[in-house]
Amino acid sequence: MRKFQNVIVRRPCRAMTEGITSGLYPGRPDYETALSQHDAYIAALSECGVQVTVLPAEEAFPDSCFVEDPAVLTEKCAIITNPGAPSRNKETVSIEAAVRRFYPENRIEHIVDPGTLEGGDVMMCGDHFFVGRSARTNAEGIRQFAAILAKYGYTCSEVKLEKVLHLKTGVNYLERNNLLVSGEFTEKAEFRTYNRFVIPEEEAYAANCIWVNDTVIVPEGYPAVLAAVKQMGYRVITVDTSEFRKLDGGLSCLSLRF
Ligand code: CIR
């Protein structure tokens, strides 16, 4: 079974109240509440047998607590992405500095212009990576990503997004062949070989759960998903993410797990 040793998170900054939002979940985040939710998130991760590295808040980048997007970290290499959201593009600079503590120079790769890619569009299933082609991740970004992965013996395939922000907004792999799927991903042919739990529409946000060493962290307030994940046999921890949800962010967005 896969085992994550490390997790990287970044503290939310005050400017998060100016973060990008689709408005799907109304309201602006309350900073103090976000900080205490982030504390609980770190505590939950710490219970999963990983070393949590907490990076300081970065006020210049309102969305910088969503560290999943500027990098993709695998067992064999780190890929610094090229975020498609202009206000987020330079989040890569400080993430790369943090990643250098864990990967040798020759295993740090980059997605470069005109390719764009955000980590929220990448779902790792063993040695295969699904990549969402989205408003943030373009065809050239996926081409570069696939070429990098091939060097390390990994494979990759594209999933075309229709509605959601990132691939993992709507589909997440929980290891052991289990997949949470919602909305536009429910009937996709490429996911049919997995044991799929189809998320009811009113709990769509909770498609974004994270597996960390056989514990699954589930957002608070989604009883059907909570019951389904327990039924799959995982240890479960719930964390309230209401303030991050207002910025379309979920549990996976808030960390790099490797
Ligand atoms: C954004 O729009 O970029 C942020 N407000 C939310 C990023 C969520 N990240 C993710 O799904 N990986």
Tab-separated table of N, CA, C and O in Angstrom, residues 78-190:
chain	number	residue	atom	x	y	z
A	78	ALA	N	9.269	15.762	-8.385
A	78	ALA	CA	8.378	16.891	-8.074
A	78	ALA	C	8.177	17.668	-9.370
A	78	ALA	O	9.136	17.897	-10.110
A	79	ILE	N	6.942	18.037	-9.635
A	79	ILE	CA	6.665	18.820	-10.845
A	79	ILE	C	6.096	20.161	-10.401
A	79	ILE	O	5.027	20.218	-9.779
A	80	ILE	N	6.845	21.220	-10.673
A	80	ILE	CA	6.362	22.569	-10.362
A	80	ILE	C	5.473	22.959	-11.538
A	80	ILE	O	5.895	22.879	-12.703
A	81	THR	N	4.246	23.339	-11.240
A	81	THR	CA	3.277	23.550	-12.315
A	81	THR	C	3.388	24.974	-12.863
A	81	THR	O	4.292	25.733	-12.486
A	82	ASN	N	2.462	25.337	-13.716
A	82	ASN	CA	2.394	26.701	-14.245
A	82	ASN	C	0.923	27.095	-14.172
A	82	ASN	O	0.183	26.947	-15.152
A	83	PRO	N	0.482	27.555	-12.981
A	83	PRO	CA	-0.951	27.774	-12.776
A	83	PRO	C	-1.581	28.687	-13.826
A	83	PRO	O	-1.030	29.729	-14.181
A	84	GLY	N	-2.747	28.272	-14.283
A	84	GLY	CA	-3.447	29.016	-15.327
A	84	GLY	C	-4.129	30.269	-14.816
A	84	GLY	O	-4.464	31.157	-15.615
A	85	ALA	N	-4.326	30.382	-13.512
A	85	ALA	CA	-4.942	31.596	-12.956
A	85	ALA	C	-3.840	32.633	-12.790
A	85	ALA	O	-2.904	32.420	-12.009
A	86	PRO	N	-3.905	33.773	-13.494
A	86	PRO	CA	-2.809	34.756	-13.447
A	86	PRO	C	-2.430	35.174	-12.029
A	86	PRO	O	-1.242	35.255	-11.691
A	87	SER	N	-3.422	35.378	-11.158
A	87	SER	CA	-3.106	35.847	-9.802
A	87	SER	C	-2.400	34.769	-8.983
A	87	SER	O	-1.884	35.042	-7.907
A	88	ARG	N	-2.362	33.542	-9.478
A	88	ARG	CA	-1.771	32.441	-8.731
A	88	ARG	C	-0.470	31.945	-9.354
A	88	ARG	O	0.209	31.093	-8.779
A	89	ASN	N	-0.149	32.467	-10.524
A	89	ASN	CA	0.948	31.875	-11.290
A	89	ASN	C	2.278	31.878	-10.537
A	89	ASN	O	3.033	30.910	-10.597
A	90	LYS	N	2.546	32.944	-9.797
A	90	LYS	CA	3.862	33.036	-9.133
A	90	LYS	C	3.873	32.385	-7.742
A	90	LYS	O	4.867	32.459	-7.020
A	91	GLU	N	2.809	31.708	-7.386
A	91	GLU	CA	2.841	30.894	-6.151
A	91	GLU	C	3.900	29.791	-6.271
A	91	GLU	O	4.330	29.209	-5.280
A	92	THR	N	4.300	29.510	-7.491
A	92	THR	CA	5.276	28.431	-7.715
A	92	THR	C	6.636	28.747	-7.100
A	92	THR	O	7.375	27.834	-6.736
A	93	VAL	N	6.983	30.043	-6.996
A	93	VAL	CA	8.333	30.414	-6.558
A	93	VAL	C	8.602	29.887	-5.139
A	93	VAL	O	9.591	29.189	-4.899
A	94	SER	N	7.715	30.204	-4.212
A	94	SER	CA	7.965	29.785	-2.825
A	94	SER	C	7.689	28.293	-2.628
A	94	SER	O	8.289	27.650	-1.766
A	95	ILE	N	6.795	27.731	-3.429
A	95	ILE	CA	6.555	26.282	-3.318
A	95	ILE	C	7.794	25.516	-3.778
A	95	ILE	O	8.216	24.553	-3.145
A	96	GLU	N	8.405	26.016	-4.839
A	96	GLU	CA	9.613	25.324	-5.313
A	96	GLU	C	10.696	25.360	-4.235
A	96	GLU	O	11.366	24.350	-3.988
A	97	ALA	N	10.825	26.482	-3.570
A	97	ALA	CA	11.833	26.585	-2.495
A	97	ALA	C	11.546	25.550	-1.406
A	97	ALA	O	12.456	24.888	-0.896
A	98	ALA	N	10.276	25.367	-1.065
A	98	ALA	CA	9.910	24.399	-0.020
A	98	ALA	C	10.155	22.962	-0.491
A	98	ALA	O	10.638	22.110	0.265
A	99	VAL	N	9.837	22.709	-1.757
A	99	VAL	CA	9.955	21.356	-2.319
A	99	VAL	C	11.425	20.924	-2.399
A	99	VAL	O	11.751	19.743	-2.273
A	100	ARG	N	12.321	21.913	-2.560
A	100	ARG	CA	13.753	21.605	-2.674
A	100	ARG	C	14.311	20.924	-1.425
A	100	ARG	O	15.343	20.265	-1.467
A	101	ARG	N	13.638	21.076	-0.318
A	101	ARG	CA	14.092	20.389	0.905
A	101	ARG	C	13.856	18.881	0.821
A	101	ARG	O	14.404	18.124	1.604
A	102	PHE	N	12.992	18.468	-0.104
A	102	PHE	CA	12.596	17.054	-0.147
A	102	PHE	C	13.058	16.310	-1.397
A	102	PHE	O	13.040	15.086	-1.411
A	103	TYR	N	13.388	17.032	-2.474
A	103	TYR	CA	13.742	16.371	-3.737
A	103	TYR	C	15.090	16.894	-4.229
A	103	TYR	O	15.350	18.103	-4.152
A	104	PRO	N	15.945	15.981	-4.778
A	104	PRO	CA	17.196	16.469	-5.362
A	104	PRO	C	16.908	17.287	-6.623
A	104	PRO	O	15.883	17.087	-7.279
A	105	GLU	N	17.822	18.185	-6.923
A	105	GLU	CA	17.715	19.104	-8.077
A	105	GLU	C	17.268	18.401	-9.373
A	105	GLU	O	16.396	18.878	-10.087
A	106	ASN	N	17.865	17.236	-9.649
A	106	ASN	CA	17.588	16.576	-10.929
A	106	ASN	C	16.244	15.845	-10.951
A	106	ASN	O	15.896	15.209	-11.937
A	107	ARG	N	15.498	15.953	-9.864
A	107	ARG	CA	14.149	15.352	-9.848
A	107	ARG	C	13.065	16.418	-9.676
A	107	ARG	O	11.935	16.117	-9.313
A	108	ILE	N	13.450	17.645	-9.929
A	108	ILE	CA	12.465	18.733	-9.896
A	108	ILE	C	12.225	19.200	-11.329
A	108	ILE	O	13.146	19.653	-12.016
A	109	GLU	N	11.000	19.024	-11.785
A	109	GLU	CA	10.632	19.312	-13.176
A	109	GLU	C	9.680	20.511	-13.206
A	109	GLU	O	9.129	20.893	-12.182
A	110	HIS	N	9.473	21.053	-14.413
A	110	HIS	CA	8.642	22.261	-14.537
A	110	HIS	C	7.698	22.193	-15.732
A	110	HIS	O	8.109	21.749	-16.805
A	111	ILE	N	6.507	22.681	-15.551
A	111	ILE	CA	5.600	22.966	-16.667
A	111	ILE	C	5.858	24.425	-17.058
A	111	ILE	O	5.899	25.300	-16.172
A	112	VAL	N	6.039	24.685	-18.340
A	112	VAL	CA	6.400	26.048	-18.763
A	112	VAL	C	5.441	26.565	-19.834
A	112	VAL	O	4.779	25.781	-20.533
A	113	ASP	N	5.414	27.905	-20.009
A	113	ASP	CA	4.575	28.531	-21.042
A	113	ASP	C	4.875	27.936	-22.418
A	113	ASP	O	6.033	27.620	-22.671
A	114	PRO	N	3.923	27.793	-23.297
A	114	PRO	CA	2.526	28.177	-23.133
A	114	PRO	C	1.670	27.124	-22.408
A	114	PRO	O	0.450	27.252	-22.368
A	115	GLY	N	2.325	26.128	-21.854
A	115	GLY	CA	1.568	25.113	-21.109
A	115	GLY	C	1.132	25.656	-19.754
A	115	GLY	O	1.895	26.352	-19.077
A	116	THR	N	-0.096	25.352	-19.366
A	116	THR	CA	-0.530	25.667	-18.001
A	116	THR	C	-1.073	24.385	-17.370
A	116	THR	O	-1.608	23.516	-18.071
A	117	LEU	N	-0.918	24.285	-16.071
A	117	LEU	CA	-1.429	23.112	-15.361
A	117	LEU	C	-1.534	23.473	-13.878
A	117	LEU	O	-0.694	24.201	-13.358
A	118	GLU	N	-2.586	23.019	-13.232
A	118	GLU	CA	-2.729	23.202	-11.781
A	118	GLU	C	-2.908	21.831	-11.138
A	118	GLU	O	-3.605	20.955	-11.679
A	119	GLY	N	-2.305	21.655	-9.978
A	119	GLY	CA	-2.316	20.348	-9.311
A	119	GLY	C	-3.706	19.834	-8.967
A	119	GLY	O	-3.913	18.624	-8.870
A	120	GLY	N	-4.666	20.737	-8.809
A	120	GLY	CA	-6.037	20.305	-8.533
A	120	GLY	C	-6.624	19.494	-9.670
A	120	GLY	O	-7.619	18.771	-9.495
A	121	ASP	N	-6.001	19.609	-10.843
A	121	ASP	CA	-6.454	18.839	-12.000
A	121	ASP	C	-5.770	17.483	-12.117
A	121	ASP	O	-5.968	16.773	-13.110
A	122	VAL	N	-4.935	17.149	-11.155
A	122	VAL	CA	-4.172	15.900	-11.255
A	122	VAL	C	-4.633	14.920	-10.172
A	122	VAL	O	-4.611	15.234	-8.984
A	123	MET	N	-5.034	13.745	-10.613
A	123	MET	CA	-5.431	12.696	-9.660
A	123	MET	C	-4.540	11.482	-9.876
A	123	MET	O	-4.515	10.892	-10.969
A	124	MET	N	-3.811	11.129	-8.811
A	124	MET	CA	-2.862	10.021	-8.881
A	124	MET	C	-3.554	8.738	-8.451
A	124	MET	O	-4.096	8.653	-7.347
A	125	CYS	N	-3.542	7.741	-9.339
A	125	CYS	CA	-4.107	6.424	-9.008
A	125	CYS	C	-2.987	5.412	-9.228
A	125	CYS	O	-2.781	4.939	-10.352
A	126	GLY	N	-2.231	5.113	-8.215
A	126	GLY	CA	-1.069	4.239	-8.383
A	126	GLY	C	-0.069	4.929	-9.297
A	126	GLY	O	0.299	6.085	-9.069
A	127	ASP	N	0.326	4.233	-10.376
A	127	ASP	CA	1.308	4.804	-11.296
A	127	ASP	C	0.648	5.512	-12.478
A	127	ASP	O	1.318	5.893	-13.433
A	128	HIS	N	-0.675	5.637	-12.420
A	128	HIS	CA	-1.380	6.337	-13.493
A	128	HIS	C	-1.927	7.665	-12.972
A	128	HIS	O	-2.442	7.735	-11.849
A	129	PHE	N	-1.823	8.674	-13.803
A	129	PHE	CA	-2.307	9.998	-13.414
A	129	PHE	C	-3.405	10.437	-14.375
A	129	PHE	O	-3.184	10.477	-15.593
A	130	PHE	N	-4.571	10.766	-13.833
A	130	PHE	CA	-5.620	11.397	-14.633
A	130	PHE	C	-5.410	12.914	-14.540
A	130	PHE	O	-5.141	13.441	-13.442
A	131	VAL	N	-5.536	13.589	-15.676
A	131	VAL	CA	-5.348	15.043	-15.684
A	131	VAL	C	-6.554	15.711	-16.313
A	131	VAL	O	-6.940	15.386	-17.451
A	132	GLY	N	-7.135	16.633	-15.602
A	132	GLY	CA	-8.287	17.359	-16.127
A	132	GLY	C	-7.849	18.460	-17.073
A	132	GLY	O	-6.923	19.213	-16.768
A	133	ARG	N	-8.522	18.520	-18.229
A	133	ARG	CA	-8.298	19.666	-19.124
A	133	ARG	C	-9.387	20.671	-18.783
A	133	ARG	O	-10.578	20.409	-18.972
A	134	SER	N	-8.970	21.796	-18.243
A	134	SER	CA	-9.912	22.707	-17.593
A	134	SER	C	-9.637	24.138	-18.028
A	134	SER	O	-8.775	24.381	-18.876
A	135	ALA	N	-10.290	25.074	-17.374
A	135	ALA	CA	-9.999	26.485	-17.642
A	135	ALA	C	-8.589	26.833	-17.158
A	135	ALA	O	-8.012	27.832	-17.564
A	136	ARG	N	-8.008	26.007	-16.285
A	136	ARG	CA	-6.679	26.290	-15.712
A	136	ARG	C	-5.556	25.430	-16.312
A	136	ARG	O	-4.384	25.772	-16.187
A	137	THR	N	-5.923	24.286	-16.858
A	137	THR	CA	-4.928	23.329	-17.365
A	137	THR	C	-5.186	23.121	-18.854
A	137	THR	O	-6.282	22.680	-19.225
A	138	ASN	N	-4.195	23.467	-19.696
A	138	ASN	CA	-4.444	23.381	-21.145
A	138	ASN	C	-3.765	22.158	-21.779
A	138	ASN	O	-3.029	21.402	-21.117
A	139	ALA	N	-4.015	21.977	-23.068
A	139	ALA	CA	-3.523	20.788	-23.776
A	139	ALA	C	-1.999	20.727	-23.745
A	139	ALA	O	-1.408	19.658	-23.547
A	140	GLU	N	-1.343	21.864	-23.915
A	140	GLU	CA	0.119	21.886	-23.907
A	140	GLU	C	0.663	21.544	-22.512
A	140	GLU	O	1.668	20.844	-22.375
A	141	GLY	N	-0.020	22.017	-21.486
A	141	GLY	CA	0.388	21.666	-20.116
A	141	GLY	C	0.300	20.165	-19.900
A	141	GLY	O	1.194	19.549	-19.303
A	142	ILE	N	-0.745	19.573	-20.401
A	142	ILE	CA	-0.931	18.119	-20.254
A	142	ILE	C	0.125	17.369	-21.067
A	142	ILE	O	0.682	16.370	-20.607
A	143	ARG	N	0.429	17.892	-22.238
A	143	ARG	CA	1.461	17.245	-23.068
A	143	ARG	C	2.800	17.237	-22.327
A	143	ARG	O	3.469	16.207	-22.212
A	144	GLN	N	3.172	18.375	-21.773
A	144	GLN	CA	4.439	18.453	-21.029
A	144	GLN	C	4.405	17.537	-19.802
A	144	GLN	O	5.386	16.842	-19.502
A	145	PHE	N	3.291	17.532	-19.117
A	145	PHE	CA	3.143	16.725	-17.898
A	145	PHE	C	3.311	15.240	-18.228
A	145	PHE	O	4.055	14.513	-17.553
A	146	ALA	N	2.653	14.797	-19.309
A	146	ALA	CA	2.739	13.384	-19.707
A	146	ALA	C	4.171	13.003	-20.061
A	146	ALA	O	4.642	11.908	-19.716
A	147	ALA	N	4.878	13.927	-20.736
A	147	ALA	CA	6.268	13.640	-21.131
A	147	ALA	C	7.156	13.519	-19.892
A	147	ALA	O	8.029	12.642	-19.820
A	148	ILE	N	6.936	14.376	-18.916
A	148	ILE	CA	7.723	14.296	-17.666
A	148	ILE	C	7.424	12.973	-16.965
A	148	ILE	O	8.337	12.229	-16.582
A	149	LEU	N	6.152	12.653	-16.825
A	149	LEU	CA	5.780	11.414	-16.122
A	149	LEU	C	6.390	10.186	-16.797
A	149	LEU	O	6.852	9.259	-16.116
A	150	ALA	N	6.395	10.192	-18.128
A	150	ALA	CA	6.911	9.032	-18.871
A	150	ALA	C	8.379	8.769	-18.518
A	150	ALA	O	8.808	7.613	-18.424
A	151	LYS	N	9.132	9.833	-18.278
A	151	LYS	CA	10.550	9.672	-17.898
A	151	LYS	C	10.713	8.858	-16.623
A	151	LYS	O	11.729	8.245	-16.382
A	152	TYR	N	9.698	8.908	-15.779
A	152	TYR	CA	9.760	8.227	-14.480
A	152	TYR	C	8.932	6.938	-14.462
A	152	TYR	O	8.694	6.358	-13.409
A	153	GLY	N	8.451	6.532	-15.642
A	153	GLY	CA	7.702	5.270	-15.721
A	153	GLY	C	6.238	5.377	-15.353
A	153	GLY	O	5.566	4.362	-15.126
A	154	TYR	N	5.724	6.594	-15.278
A	154	TYR	CA	4.299	6.800	-14.972
A	154	TYR	C	3.511	7.022	-16.268
A	154	TYR	O	4.064	7.464	-17.274
A	155	THR	N	2.221	6.733	-16.215
A	155	THR	CA	1.352	7.014	-17.359
A	155	THR	C	0.335	8.093	-16.998
A	155	THR	O	0.137	8.406	-15.820
A	156	CYS	N	-0.328	8.598	-18.037
A	156	CYS	CA	-1.188	9.760	-17.839
A	156	CYS	C	-2.293	9.771	-18.889
A	156	CYS	O	-2.065	9.367	-20.025
A	157	SER	N	-3.478	10.172	-18.507
A	157	SER	CA	-4.537	10.338	-19.504
A	157	SER	C	-5.379	11.559	-19.159
A	157	SER	O	-5.491	11.952	-17.995
A	158	GLU	N	-5.948	12.132	-20.230
A	158	GLU	CA	-6.678	13.394	-20.076
A	158	GLU	C	-8.160	13.151	-19.812
A	158	GLU	O	-8.764	12.253	-20.390
A	159	VAL	N	-8.728	13.957	-18.947
A	159	VAL	CA	-10.175	13.939	-18.710
A	159	VAL	C	-10.677	15.345	-19.021
A	159	VAL	O	-10.178	16.321	-18.451
A	160	LYS	N	-11.624	15.423	-19.920
A	160	LYS	CA	-12.132	16.746	-20.316
A	160	LYS	C	-13.160	17.204	-19.280
A	160	LYS	O	-14.113	16.509	-18.983
A	161	LEU	N	-12.933	18.409	-18.744
A	161	LEU	CA	-13.877	18.948	-17.761
A	161	LEU	C	-14.932	19.803	-18.448
A	161	LEU	O	-14.619	20.529	-19.394
A	162	GLU	N	-16.141	19.715	-17.936
A	162	GLU	CA	-17.210	20.523	-18.518
A	162	GLU	C	-17.641	21.656	-17.592
A	162	GLU	O	-17.816	22.785	-18.022
A	163	LYS	N	-17.789	21.339	-16.317
A	163	LYS	CA	-18.370	22.345	-15.418
A	163	LYS	C	-17.466	22.735	-14.258
A	163	LYS	O	-17.378	23.899	-13.918
A	164	VAL	N	-16.828	21.773	-13.631
A	164	VAL	CA	-16.170	22.080	-12.354
A	164	VAL	C	-14.818	22.760	-12.558
A	164	VAL	O	-14.232	22.721	-13.642
A	165	LEU	N	-14.325	23.366	-11.467
A	165	LEU	CA	-13.058	24.101	-11.507
A	165	LEU	C	-11.889	23.180	-11.834
A	165	LEU	O	-11.144	23.392	-12.782
A	166	HIS	N	-11.709	22.165	-10.995
A	166	HIS	CA	-10.588	21.238	-11.140
A	166	HIS	C	-11.114	19.803	-11.191
A	166	HIS	O	-12.192	19.513	-10.660
A	167	LEU	N	-10.297	18.890	-11.718
A	167	LEU	CA	-10.695	17.483	-11.753
A	167	LEU	C	-11.098	16.989	-10.360
A	167	LEU	O	-12.156	16.367	-10.175
A	168	LYS	N	-10.252	17.293	-9.361
A	168	LYS	CA	-10.523	16.763	-8.024
A	168	LYS	C	-11.630	17.518	-7.282
A	168	LYS	O	-11.978	17.159	-6.169
A	169	THR	N	-12.205	18.524	-7.933
A	169	THR	CA	-13.426	19.113	-7.375
A	169	THR	C	-14.522	18.049	-7.401
A	169	THR	O	-15.408	18.033	-6.538
A	170	GLY	N	-14.436	17.142	-8.399
A	170	GLY	CA	-15.547	16.217	-8.606
A	170	GLY	C	-15.230	14.742	-8.521
A	170	GLY	O	-16.151	13.912	-8.518
A	171	VAL	N	-13.950	14.383	-8.453
A	171	VAL	CA	-13.614	12.959	-8.381
A	171	VAL	C	-12.328	12.789	-7.571
A	171	VAL	O	-11.375	13.564	-7.735
A	172	ASN	N	-12.344	11.826	-6.648
A	172	ASN	CA	-11.158	11.596	-5.823
A	172	ASN	C	-10.943	10.120	-5.564
A	172	ASN	O	-11.889	9.378	-5.289
A	173	TYR	N	-9.652	9.728	-5.628
A	173	TYR	CA	-9.266	8.335	-5.441
A	173	TYR	C	-8.904	8.099	-3.979
A	173	TYR	O	-8.116	8.847	-3.399
A	174	LEU	N	-9.483	7.054	-3.409
A	174	LEU	CA	-9.233	6.739	-1.993
A	174	LEU	C	-8.392	5.468	-1.835
A	174	LEU	O	-8.480	4.797	-0.810
A	175	GLU	N	-7.604	5.145	-2.876
A	175	GLU	CA	-6.816	3.909	-2.873
A	175	GLU	C	-7.765	2.702	-2.826
A	175	GLU	O	-8.970	2.853	-2.875
A	176	ARG	N	-7.161	1.479	-2.742
A	176	ARG	CA	-7.949	0.223	-2.718
A	176	ARG	C	-9.026	0.180	-3.800
A	176	ARG	O	-10.124	-0.337	-3.602
A	177	ASN	N	-8.768	0.818	-4.912
A	177	ASN	CA	-9.678	0.832	-6.078
A	177	ASN	C	-10.981	1.615	-5.831
A	177	ASN	O	-11.927	1.516	-6.617
A	178	ASN	N	-11.043	2.374	-4.757
A	178	ASN	CA	-12.262	3.126	-4.434
A	178	ASN	C	-12.196	4.571	-4.921
A	178	ASN	O	-11.205	5.271	-4.705
A	179	LEU	N	-13.282	4.999	-5.524
A	179	LEU	CA	-13.347	6.337	-6.114
A	179	LEU	C	-14.632	7.017	-5.663
A	179	LEU	O	-15.705	6.405	-5.661
A	180	LEU	N	-14.509	8.285	-5.288
A	180	LEU	CA	-15.712	9.094	-5.055
A	180	LEU	C	-15.959	9.883	-6.336
A	180	LEU	O	-15.057	10.583	-6.806
A	181	VAL	N	-17.142	9.780	-6.904
A	181	VAL	CA	-17.431	10.507	-8.155
A	181	VAL	C	-18.706	11.328	-8.006
A	181	VAL	O	-19.661	10.911	-7.360
A	182	SER	N	-18.702	12.496	-8.639
A	182	SER	CA	-19.917	13.318	-8.604
A	182	SER	C	-20.165	13.928	-9.975
A	182	SER	O	-19.273	13.946	-10.837
A	183	GLY	N	-21.371	14.407	-10.165
A	183	GLY	CA	-21.754	15.215	-11.323
A	183	GLY	C	-21.257	14.674	-12.650
A	183	GLY	O	-21.521	13.520	-13.026
A	184	GLU	N	-20.516	15.503	-13.362
A	184	GLU	CA	-20.088	15.176	-14.728
A	184	GLU	C	-19.176	13.951	-14.821
A	184	GLU	O	-18.950	13.435	-15.905
A	185	PHE	N	-18.643	13.492	-13.677
A	185	PHE	CA	-17.726	12.342	-13.717
A	185	PHE	C	-18.419	11.006	-13.492
A	185	PHE	O	-17.816	9.952	-13.669
A	186	THR	N	-19.678	11.062	-13.115
A	186	THR	CA	-20.397	9.857	-12.716
A	186	THR	C	-20.406	8.793	-13.802
A	186	THR	O	-20.207	7.618	-13.523
A	187	GLU	N	-20.613	9.211	-15.038
A	187	GLU	CA	-20.746	8.224	-16.121
A	187	GLU	C	-19.507	8.101	-17.005
A	187	GLU	O	-19.542	7.423	-18.022
A	188	LYS	N	-18.437	8.760	-16.652
A	188	LYS	CA	-17.252	8.732	-17.534
A	188	LYS	C	-16.686	7.317	-17.648
A	188	LYS	O	-16.438	6.641	-16.648
A	189	ALA	N	-16.424	6.915	-18.892
A	189	ALA	CA	-15.965	5.547	-19.168
A	189	ALA	C	-14.653	5.229	-18.458
A	189	ALA	O	-14.456	4.109	-17.970
A	190	GLU	N	-13.759	6.201	-18.382
A	190	GLU	CA	-12.428	5.920	-17.820
A	190	GLU	C	-12.450	5.560	-16.339
A	190	GLU	O	-11.473	5.056	-15.809
